[in-house]
mmCIF file of C-alpha atoms and ligand atoms in Angstrom:
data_model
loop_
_atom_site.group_PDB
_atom_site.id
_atom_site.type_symbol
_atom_site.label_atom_id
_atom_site.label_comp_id
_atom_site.label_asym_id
_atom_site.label_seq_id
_atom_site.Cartn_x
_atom_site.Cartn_y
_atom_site.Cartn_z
ATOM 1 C CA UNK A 1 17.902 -6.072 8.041
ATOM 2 C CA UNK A 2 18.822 -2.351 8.586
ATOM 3 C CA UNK A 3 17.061 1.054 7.978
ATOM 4 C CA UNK A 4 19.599 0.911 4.999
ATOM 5 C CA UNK A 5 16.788 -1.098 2.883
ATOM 6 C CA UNK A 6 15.020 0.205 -0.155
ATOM 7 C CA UNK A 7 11.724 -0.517 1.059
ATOM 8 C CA UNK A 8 8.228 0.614 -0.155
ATOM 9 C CA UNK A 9 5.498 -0.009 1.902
ATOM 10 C CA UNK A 10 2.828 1.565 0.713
ATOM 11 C CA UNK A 11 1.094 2.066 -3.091
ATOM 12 C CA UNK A 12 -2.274 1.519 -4.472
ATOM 13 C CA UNK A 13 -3.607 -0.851 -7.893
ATOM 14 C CA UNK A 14 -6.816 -1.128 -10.047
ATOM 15 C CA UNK A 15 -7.667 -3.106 -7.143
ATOM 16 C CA UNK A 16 -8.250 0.487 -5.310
ATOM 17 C CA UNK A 17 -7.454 3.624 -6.446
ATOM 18 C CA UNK A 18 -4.255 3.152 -8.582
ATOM 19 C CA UNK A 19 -4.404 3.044 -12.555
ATOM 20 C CA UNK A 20 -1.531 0.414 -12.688
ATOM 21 C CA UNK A 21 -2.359 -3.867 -12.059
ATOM 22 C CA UNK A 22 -0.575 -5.660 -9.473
ATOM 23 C CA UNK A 23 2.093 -7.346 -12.130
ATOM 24 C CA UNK A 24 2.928 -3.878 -13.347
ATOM 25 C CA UNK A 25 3.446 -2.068 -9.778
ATOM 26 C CA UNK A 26 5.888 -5.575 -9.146
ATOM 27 C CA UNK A 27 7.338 -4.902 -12.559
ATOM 28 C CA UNK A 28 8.028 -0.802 -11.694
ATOM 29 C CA UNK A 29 9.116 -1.095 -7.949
ATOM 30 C CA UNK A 30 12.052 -3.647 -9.247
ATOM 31 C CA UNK A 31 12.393 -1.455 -11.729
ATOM 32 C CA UNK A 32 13.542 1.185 -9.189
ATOM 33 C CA UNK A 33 15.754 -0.883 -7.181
ATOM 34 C CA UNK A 34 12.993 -1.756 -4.580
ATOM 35 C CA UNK A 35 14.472 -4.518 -2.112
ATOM 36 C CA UNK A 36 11.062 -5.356 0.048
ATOM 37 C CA UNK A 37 7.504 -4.197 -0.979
ATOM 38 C CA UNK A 38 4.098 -4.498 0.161
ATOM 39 C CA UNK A 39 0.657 -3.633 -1.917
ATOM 40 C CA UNK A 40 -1.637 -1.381 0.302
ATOM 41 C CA UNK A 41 -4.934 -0.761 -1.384
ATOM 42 C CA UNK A 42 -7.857 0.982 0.073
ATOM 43 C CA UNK A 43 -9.510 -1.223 2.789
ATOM 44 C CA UNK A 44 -9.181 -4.058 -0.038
ATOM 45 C CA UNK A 45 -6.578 -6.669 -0.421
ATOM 46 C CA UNK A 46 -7.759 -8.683 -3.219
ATOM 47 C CA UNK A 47 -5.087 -7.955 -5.225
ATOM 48 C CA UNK A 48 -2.225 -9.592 -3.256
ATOM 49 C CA UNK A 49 -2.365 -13.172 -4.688
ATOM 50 C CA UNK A 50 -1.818 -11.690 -7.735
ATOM 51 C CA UNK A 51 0.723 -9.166 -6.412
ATOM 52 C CA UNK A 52 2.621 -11.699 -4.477
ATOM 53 C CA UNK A 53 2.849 -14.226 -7.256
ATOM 54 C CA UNK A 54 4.024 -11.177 -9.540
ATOM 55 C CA UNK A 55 6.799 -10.180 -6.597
ATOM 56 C CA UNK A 56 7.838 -13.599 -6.748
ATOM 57 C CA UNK A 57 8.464 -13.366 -10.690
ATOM 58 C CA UNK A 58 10.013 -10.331 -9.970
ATOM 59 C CA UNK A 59 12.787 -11.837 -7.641
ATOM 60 C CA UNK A 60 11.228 -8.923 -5.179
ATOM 61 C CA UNK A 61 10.662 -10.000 -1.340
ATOM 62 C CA UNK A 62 6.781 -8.883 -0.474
ATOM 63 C CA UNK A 63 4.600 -8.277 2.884
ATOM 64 C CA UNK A 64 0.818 -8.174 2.334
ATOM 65 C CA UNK A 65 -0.698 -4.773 2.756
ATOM 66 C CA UNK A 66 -3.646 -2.862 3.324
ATOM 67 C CA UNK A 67 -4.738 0.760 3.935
ATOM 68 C CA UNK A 68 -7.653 1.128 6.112
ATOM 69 C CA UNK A 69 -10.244 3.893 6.048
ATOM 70 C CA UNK A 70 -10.687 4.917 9.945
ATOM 71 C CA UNK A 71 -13.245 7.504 11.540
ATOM 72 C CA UNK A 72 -11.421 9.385 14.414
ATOM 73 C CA UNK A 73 -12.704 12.796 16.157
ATOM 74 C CA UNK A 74 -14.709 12.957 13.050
ATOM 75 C CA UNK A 75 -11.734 13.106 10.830
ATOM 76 C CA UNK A 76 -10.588 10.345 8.346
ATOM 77 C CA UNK A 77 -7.649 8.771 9.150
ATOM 78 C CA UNK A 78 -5.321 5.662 7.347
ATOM 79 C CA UNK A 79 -4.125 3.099 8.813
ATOM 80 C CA UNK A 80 -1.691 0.815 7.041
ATOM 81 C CA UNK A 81 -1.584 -2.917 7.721
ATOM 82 C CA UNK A 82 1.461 -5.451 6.966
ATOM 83 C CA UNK A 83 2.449 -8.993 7.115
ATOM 84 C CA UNK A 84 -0.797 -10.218 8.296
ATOM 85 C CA UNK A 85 -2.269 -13.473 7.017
ATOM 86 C CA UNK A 86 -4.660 -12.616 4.530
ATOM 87 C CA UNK A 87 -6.420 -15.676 5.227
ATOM 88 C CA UNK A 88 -7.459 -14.094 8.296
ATOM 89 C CA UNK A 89 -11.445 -14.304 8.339
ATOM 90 C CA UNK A 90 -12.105 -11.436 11.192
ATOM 91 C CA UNK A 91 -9.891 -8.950 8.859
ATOM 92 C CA UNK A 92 -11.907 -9.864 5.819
ATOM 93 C CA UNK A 93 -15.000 -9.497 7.146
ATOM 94 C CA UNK A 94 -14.439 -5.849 8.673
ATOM 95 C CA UNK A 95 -12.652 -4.892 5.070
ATOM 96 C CA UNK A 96 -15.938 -5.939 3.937
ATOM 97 C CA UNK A 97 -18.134 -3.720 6.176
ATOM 98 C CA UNK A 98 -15.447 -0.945 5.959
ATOM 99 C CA UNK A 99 -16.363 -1.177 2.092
ATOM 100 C CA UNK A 100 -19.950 -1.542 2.023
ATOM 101 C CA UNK A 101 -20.627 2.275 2.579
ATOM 102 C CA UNK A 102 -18.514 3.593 -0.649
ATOM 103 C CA UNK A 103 -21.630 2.687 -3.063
ATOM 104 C CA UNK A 104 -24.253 4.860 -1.449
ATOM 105 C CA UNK A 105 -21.964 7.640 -0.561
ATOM 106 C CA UNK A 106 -20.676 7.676 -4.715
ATOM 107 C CA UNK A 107 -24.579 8.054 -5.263
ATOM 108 C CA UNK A 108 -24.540 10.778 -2.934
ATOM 109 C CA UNK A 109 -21.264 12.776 -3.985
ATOM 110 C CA UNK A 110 -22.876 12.589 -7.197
ATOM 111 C CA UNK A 111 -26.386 14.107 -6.022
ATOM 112 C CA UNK A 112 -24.150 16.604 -4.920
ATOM 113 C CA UNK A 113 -22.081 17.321 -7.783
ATOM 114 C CA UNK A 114 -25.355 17.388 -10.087
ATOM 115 C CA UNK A 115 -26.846 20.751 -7.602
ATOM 116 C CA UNK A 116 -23.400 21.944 -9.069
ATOM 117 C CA UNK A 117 -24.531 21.528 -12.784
ATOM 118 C CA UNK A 118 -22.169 18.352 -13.067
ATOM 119 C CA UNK A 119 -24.231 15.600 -14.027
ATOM 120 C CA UNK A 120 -23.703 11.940 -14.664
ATOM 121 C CA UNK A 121 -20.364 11.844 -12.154
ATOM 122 C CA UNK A 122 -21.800 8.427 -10.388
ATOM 123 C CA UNK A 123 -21.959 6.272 -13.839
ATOM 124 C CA UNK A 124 -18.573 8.437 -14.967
ATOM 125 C CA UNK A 125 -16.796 7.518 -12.080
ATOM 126 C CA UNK A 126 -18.131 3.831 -12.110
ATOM 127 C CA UNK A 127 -16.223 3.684 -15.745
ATOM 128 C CA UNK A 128 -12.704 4.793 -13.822
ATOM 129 C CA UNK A 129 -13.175 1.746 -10.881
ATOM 130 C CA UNK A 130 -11.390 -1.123 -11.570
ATOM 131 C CA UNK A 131 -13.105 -2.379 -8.608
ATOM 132 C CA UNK A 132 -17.359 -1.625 -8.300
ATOM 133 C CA UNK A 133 -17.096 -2.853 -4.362
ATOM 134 C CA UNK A 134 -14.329 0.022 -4.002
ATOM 135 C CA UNK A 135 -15.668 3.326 -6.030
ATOM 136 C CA UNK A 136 -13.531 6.318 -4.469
ATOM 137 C CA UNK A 137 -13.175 10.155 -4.382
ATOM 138 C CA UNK A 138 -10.019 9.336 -6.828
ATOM 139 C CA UNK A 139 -12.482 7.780 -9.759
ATOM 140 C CA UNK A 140 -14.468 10.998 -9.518
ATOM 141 C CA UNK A 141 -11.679 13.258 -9.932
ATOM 142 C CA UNK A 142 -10.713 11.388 -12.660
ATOM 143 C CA UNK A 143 -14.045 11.753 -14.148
ATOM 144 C CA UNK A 144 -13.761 15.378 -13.606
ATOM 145 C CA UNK A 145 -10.579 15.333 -15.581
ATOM 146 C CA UNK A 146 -11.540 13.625 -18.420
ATOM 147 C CA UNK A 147 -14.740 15.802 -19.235
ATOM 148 C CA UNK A 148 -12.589 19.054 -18.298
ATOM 149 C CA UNK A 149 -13.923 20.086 -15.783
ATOM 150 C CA UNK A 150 -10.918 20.634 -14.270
ATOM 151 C CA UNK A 151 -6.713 20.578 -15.753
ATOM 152 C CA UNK A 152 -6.021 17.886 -12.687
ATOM 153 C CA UNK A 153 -6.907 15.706 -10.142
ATOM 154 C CA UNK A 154 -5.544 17.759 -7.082
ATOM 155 C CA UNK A 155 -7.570 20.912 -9.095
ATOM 156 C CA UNK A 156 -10.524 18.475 -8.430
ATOM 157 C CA UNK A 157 -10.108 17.526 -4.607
ATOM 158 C CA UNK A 158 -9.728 21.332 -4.515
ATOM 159 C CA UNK A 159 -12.655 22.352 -5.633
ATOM 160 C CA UNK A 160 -15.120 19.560 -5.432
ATOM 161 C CA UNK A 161 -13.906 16.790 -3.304
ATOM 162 C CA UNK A 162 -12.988 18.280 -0.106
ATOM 163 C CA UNK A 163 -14.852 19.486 3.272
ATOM 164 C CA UNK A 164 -17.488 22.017 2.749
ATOM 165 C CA UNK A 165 -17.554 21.218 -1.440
ATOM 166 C CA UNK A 166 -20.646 20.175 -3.549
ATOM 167 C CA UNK A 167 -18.995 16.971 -3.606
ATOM 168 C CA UNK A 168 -18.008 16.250 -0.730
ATOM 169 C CA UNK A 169 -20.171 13.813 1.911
ATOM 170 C CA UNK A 170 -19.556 12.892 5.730
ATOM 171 C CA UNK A 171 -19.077 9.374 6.083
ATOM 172 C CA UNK A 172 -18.317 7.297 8.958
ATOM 173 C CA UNK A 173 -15.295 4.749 8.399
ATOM 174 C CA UNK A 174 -14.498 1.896 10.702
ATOM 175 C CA UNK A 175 -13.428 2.658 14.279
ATOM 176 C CA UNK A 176 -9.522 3.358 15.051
ATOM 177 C CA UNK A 177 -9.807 0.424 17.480
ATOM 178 C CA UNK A 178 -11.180 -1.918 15.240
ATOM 179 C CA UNK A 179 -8.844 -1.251 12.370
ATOM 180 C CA UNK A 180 -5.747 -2.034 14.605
ATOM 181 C CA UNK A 181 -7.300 -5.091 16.307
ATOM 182 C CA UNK A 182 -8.285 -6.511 12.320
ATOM 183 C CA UNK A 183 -4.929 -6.054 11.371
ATOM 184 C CA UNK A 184 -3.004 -7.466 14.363
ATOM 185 C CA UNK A 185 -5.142 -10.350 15.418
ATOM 186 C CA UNK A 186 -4.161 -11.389 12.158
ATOM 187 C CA UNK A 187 -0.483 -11.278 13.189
ATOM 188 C CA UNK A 188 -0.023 -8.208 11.456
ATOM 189 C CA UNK A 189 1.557 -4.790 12.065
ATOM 190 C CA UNK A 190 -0.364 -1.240 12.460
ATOM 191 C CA UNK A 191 0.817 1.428 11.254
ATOM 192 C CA UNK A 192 -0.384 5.093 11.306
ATOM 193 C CA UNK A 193 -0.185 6.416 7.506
ATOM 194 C CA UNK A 194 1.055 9.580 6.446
ATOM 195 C CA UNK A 195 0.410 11.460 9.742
ATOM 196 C CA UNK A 196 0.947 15.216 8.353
ATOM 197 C CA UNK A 197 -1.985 15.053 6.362
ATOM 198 C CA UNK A 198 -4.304 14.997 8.978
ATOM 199 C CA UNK A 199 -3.622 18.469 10.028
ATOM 200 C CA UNK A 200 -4.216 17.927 13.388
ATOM 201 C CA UNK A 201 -3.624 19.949 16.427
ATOM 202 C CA UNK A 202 -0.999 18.927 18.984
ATOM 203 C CA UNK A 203 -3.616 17.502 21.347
ATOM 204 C CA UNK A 204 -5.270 15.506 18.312
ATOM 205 C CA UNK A 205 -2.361 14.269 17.376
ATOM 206 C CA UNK A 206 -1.043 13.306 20.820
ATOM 207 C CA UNK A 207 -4.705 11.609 21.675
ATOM 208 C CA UNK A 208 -4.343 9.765 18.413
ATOM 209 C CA UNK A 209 -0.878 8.314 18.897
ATOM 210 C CA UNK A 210 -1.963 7.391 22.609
ATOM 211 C CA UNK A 211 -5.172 6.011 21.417
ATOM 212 C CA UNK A 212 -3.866 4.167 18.529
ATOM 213 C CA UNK A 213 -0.859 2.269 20.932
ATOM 214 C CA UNK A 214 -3.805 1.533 23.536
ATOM 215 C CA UNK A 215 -5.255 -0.627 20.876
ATOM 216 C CA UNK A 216 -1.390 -2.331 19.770
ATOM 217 C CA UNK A 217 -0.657 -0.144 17.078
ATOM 218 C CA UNK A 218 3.051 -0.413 16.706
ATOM 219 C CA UNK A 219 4.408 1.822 13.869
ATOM 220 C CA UNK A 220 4.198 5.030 12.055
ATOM 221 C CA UNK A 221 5.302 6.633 8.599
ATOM 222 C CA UNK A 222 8.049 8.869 8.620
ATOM 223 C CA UNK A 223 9.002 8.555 5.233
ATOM 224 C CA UNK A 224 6.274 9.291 2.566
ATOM 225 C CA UNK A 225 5.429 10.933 -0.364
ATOM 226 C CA UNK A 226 2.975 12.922 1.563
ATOM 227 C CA UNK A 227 5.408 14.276 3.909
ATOM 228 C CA UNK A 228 7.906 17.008 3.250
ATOM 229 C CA UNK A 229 11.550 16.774 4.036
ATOM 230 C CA UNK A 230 10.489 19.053 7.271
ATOM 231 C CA UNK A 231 8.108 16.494 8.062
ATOM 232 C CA UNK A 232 10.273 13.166 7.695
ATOM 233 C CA UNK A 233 12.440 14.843 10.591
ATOM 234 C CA UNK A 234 9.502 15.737 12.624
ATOM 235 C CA UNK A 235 7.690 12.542 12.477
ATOM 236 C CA UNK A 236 11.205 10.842 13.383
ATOM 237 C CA UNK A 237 10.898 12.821 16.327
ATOM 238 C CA UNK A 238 7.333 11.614 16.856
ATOM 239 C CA UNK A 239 8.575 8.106 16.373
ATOM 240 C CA UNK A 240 10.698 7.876 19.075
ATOM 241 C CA UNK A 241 8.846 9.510 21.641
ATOM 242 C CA UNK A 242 5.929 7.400 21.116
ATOM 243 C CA UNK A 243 8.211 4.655 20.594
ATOM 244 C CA UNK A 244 7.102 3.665 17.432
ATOM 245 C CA UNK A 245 8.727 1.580 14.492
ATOM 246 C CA UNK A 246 8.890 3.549 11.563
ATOM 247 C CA UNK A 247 7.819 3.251 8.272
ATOM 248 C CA UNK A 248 8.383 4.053 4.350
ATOM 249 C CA UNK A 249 5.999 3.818 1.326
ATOM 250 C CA UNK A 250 5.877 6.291 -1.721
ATOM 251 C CA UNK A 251 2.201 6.505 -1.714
ATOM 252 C CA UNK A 252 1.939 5.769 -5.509
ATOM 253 C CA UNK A 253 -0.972 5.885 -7.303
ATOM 254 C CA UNK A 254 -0.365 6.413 -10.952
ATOM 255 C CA UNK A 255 2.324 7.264 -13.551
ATOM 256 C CA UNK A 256 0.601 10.043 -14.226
ATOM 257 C CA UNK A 257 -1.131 11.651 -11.177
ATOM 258 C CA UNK A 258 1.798 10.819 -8.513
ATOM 259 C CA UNK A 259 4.464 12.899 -7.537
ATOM 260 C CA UNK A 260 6.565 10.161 -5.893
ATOM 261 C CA UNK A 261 7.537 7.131 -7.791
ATOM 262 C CA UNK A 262 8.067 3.894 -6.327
ATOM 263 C CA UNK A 263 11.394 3.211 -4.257
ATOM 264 C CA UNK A 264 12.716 6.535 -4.697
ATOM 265 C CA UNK A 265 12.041 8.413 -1.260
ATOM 266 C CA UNK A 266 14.917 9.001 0.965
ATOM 267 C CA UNK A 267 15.918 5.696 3.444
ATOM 268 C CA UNK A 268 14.669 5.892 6.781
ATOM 269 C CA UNK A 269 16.782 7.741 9.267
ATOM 270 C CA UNK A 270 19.304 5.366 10.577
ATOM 271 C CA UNK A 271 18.659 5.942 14.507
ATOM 272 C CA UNK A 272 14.629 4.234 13.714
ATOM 273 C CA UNK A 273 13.562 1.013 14.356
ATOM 274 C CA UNK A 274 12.279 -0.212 11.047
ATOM 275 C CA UNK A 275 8.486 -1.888 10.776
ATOM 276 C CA UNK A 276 10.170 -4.753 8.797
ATOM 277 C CA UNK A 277 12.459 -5.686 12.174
ATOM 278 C CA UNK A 278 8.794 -6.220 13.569
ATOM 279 C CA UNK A 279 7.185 -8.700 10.430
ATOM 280 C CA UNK A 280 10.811 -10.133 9.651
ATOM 281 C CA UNK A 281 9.199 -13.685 9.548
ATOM 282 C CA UNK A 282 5.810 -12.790 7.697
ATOM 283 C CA UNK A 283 8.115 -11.633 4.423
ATOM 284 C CA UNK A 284 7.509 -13.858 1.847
ATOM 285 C CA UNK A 285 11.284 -14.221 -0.205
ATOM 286 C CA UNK A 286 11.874 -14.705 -3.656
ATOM 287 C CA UNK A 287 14.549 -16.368 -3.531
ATOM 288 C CA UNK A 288 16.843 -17.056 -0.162
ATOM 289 C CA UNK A 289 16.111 -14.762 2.756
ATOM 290 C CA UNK A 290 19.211 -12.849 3.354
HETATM 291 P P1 AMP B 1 -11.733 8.079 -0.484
HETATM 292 O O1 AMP B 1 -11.192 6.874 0.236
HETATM 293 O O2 AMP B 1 -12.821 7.728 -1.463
HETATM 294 O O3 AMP B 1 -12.143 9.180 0.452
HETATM 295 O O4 AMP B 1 -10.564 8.647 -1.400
HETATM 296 C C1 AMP B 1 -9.351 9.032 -0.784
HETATM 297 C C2 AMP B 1 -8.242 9.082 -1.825
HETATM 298 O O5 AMP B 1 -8.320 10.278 -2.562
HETATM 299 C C3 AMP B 1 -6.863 9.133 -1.166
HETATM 300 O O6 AMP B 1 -6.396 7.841 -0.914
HETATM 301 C C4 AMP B 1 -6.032 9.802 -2.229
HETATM 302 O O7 AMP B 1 -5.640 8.863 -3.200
HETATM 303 C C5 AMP B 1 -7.010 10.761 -2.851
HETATM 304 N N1 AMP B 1 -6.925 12.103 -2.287
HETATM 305 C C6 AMP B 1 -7.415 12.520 -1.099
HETATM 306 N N2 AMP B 1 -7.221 13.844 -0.923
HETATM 307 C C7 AMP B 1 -6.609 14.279 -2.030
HETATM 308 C C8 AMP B 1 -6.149 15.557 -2.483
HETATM 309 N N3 AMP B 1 -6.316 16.650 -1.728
HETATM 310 N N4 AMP B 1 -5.561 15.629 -3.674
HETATM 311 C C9 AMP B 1 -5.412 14.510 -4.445
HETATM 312 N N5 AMP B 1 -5.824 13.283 -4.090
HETATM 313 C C10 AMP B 1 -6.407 13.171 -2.896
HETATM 314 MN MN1 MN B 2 -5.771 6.666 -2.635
HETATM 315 MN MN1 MN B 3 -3.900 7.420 2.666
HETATM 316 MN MN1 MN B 4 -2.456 5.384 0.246
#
């Protein structure tokens, strides 16, 4: 398996933050010609039995997934698991703690949104969560777009959701260190997620890559629907001097609210080592492995 591999290694379900099931995201990514793909909700992954079985349907080769919420210099951070045994009882515990702080904080975002005359947003966002145990910043802007309080969802992280907003609240996420030992004590692969959005400085950055392969992190996204063509060359660069595998994963969300569609970003840069090289026995084949 080469860099020449329509792979998509990263997108979000009901079971998170994405509008679409499991069956349908299998359905859509063959859809687009996707050769290998992996579900990656937020710090959740009860929906791969049912995404597996659907990739299997699907004659569509699958790695299980996950997208962990991390607290590092007090910024939030993702990282993205694959091929790990989701059996694994360590990793399903800490998903389970990593959860447990989303209800409170909801009840607080929406304390906050309610001293800025928008009331109700708690029970409003509850109605947009597939999943109770996994309420997110996504259901409220959905909320938000529904009752018009704003044209669109990135109108609503704009102006409610985000540092320093009435709707915004600190919250502590699980540590970088425990995320990557979860994911890789479970045989697993770690994987820094879109690394442009962070916004970091050089020094951030650098401690963050150092920090993250101290704890066995082995991979990073280059290509990603929250990168820009600039930034797939960059982090290429950044791949290879940390000597990192590199990874690709469109990010989607919705039909409606994403920008990238499954399968459809450019193929990693031929000169990277891909994450899949890493996991090659962990993919679970639909039919022969080739
Ligand atoms: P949470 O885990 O509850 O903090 O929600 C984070 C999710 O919100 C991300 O995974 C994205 O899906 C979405 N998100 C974060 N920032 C933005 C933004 N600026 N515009 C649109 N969606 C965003
Ligand atoms: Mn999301
Ligand atoms: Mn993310
Ligand atoms: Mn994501």
């Amino acid at each position: 398996m080469t860099t020449l591999l329509n792979a998509d290694l990263h997108c979000h379900s009901v079971v998170s933050d994405g509008t679409l099931n499991p069956e349908a995201l299998a359905q859509r990514a063959k859809a687009n010609g996707v050769e290998l793909w992996a579900l990656t909700d937020h710090d959740e992954i009860g929906g791969l039995t049912r995404a597996a079985a659907a990739a299997k349907a699907e004659g569509l080769n699958f790695l299980t997934g996950v997208e962990i919420s991390v607290t590092f210099i007090g910024h939030t951070v993702h990282i993205v698991g694959l091929g790990f045994d989701a059996t694994n009882e360590a990793l399903i515990a800490g998903l389970q703690q990593t959860r447990g702080g989303r209800g409170q904080r909801a009840k607080d975002m929406a304390d906050g949104l309610a001293k800025a005359g928008i009331m109700g947003a708690y029970e409003g966002a509850l109605q947009f969560a597939g999943n109770h145990d996994l309420i997110s910043r996504t259901h409220f802007a959905r909320f938000l777009v529904e009752t018009k309080v704003c044209k669109d969802t990135y109108e609503v992280f704009r102006k409610y959701l985000t540092e320093g907003k009435p709707g915004f609240v600190e919250h502590r996420w699980a540590t970088l260190k425990d995320a990557v030992t979860w994911i890789t004590q479970a045989g697993g692969v770690a994987i820094i997620a879109h690394p442009a959005r962070y916004k970091f400085s050089t020094n951030e950055e650098y401690a963050l890559f150092t920090e993250f392969k101290t704890h066995g992190g082995q991979g990073v996204e280059v290509i990603t629907g929250s990168h820009t063509p600039a930034e797939f060359l960059s982090y290429a660069d950044t791949a290879r001097e940390f000597d990192l595998a590199a990874s690709r994963g469109s990010d989607f969300h919705s039909p409606d609210e994403s920008h990238t569609e499954l399968g459809t970003l450019p193929l990693l840069p031929s000169t990277l080592k891909p994450v899949w090289e890493l996991i090659k026995d962990r993919i679970q084949y639909a039919g022969d492995p080739t």
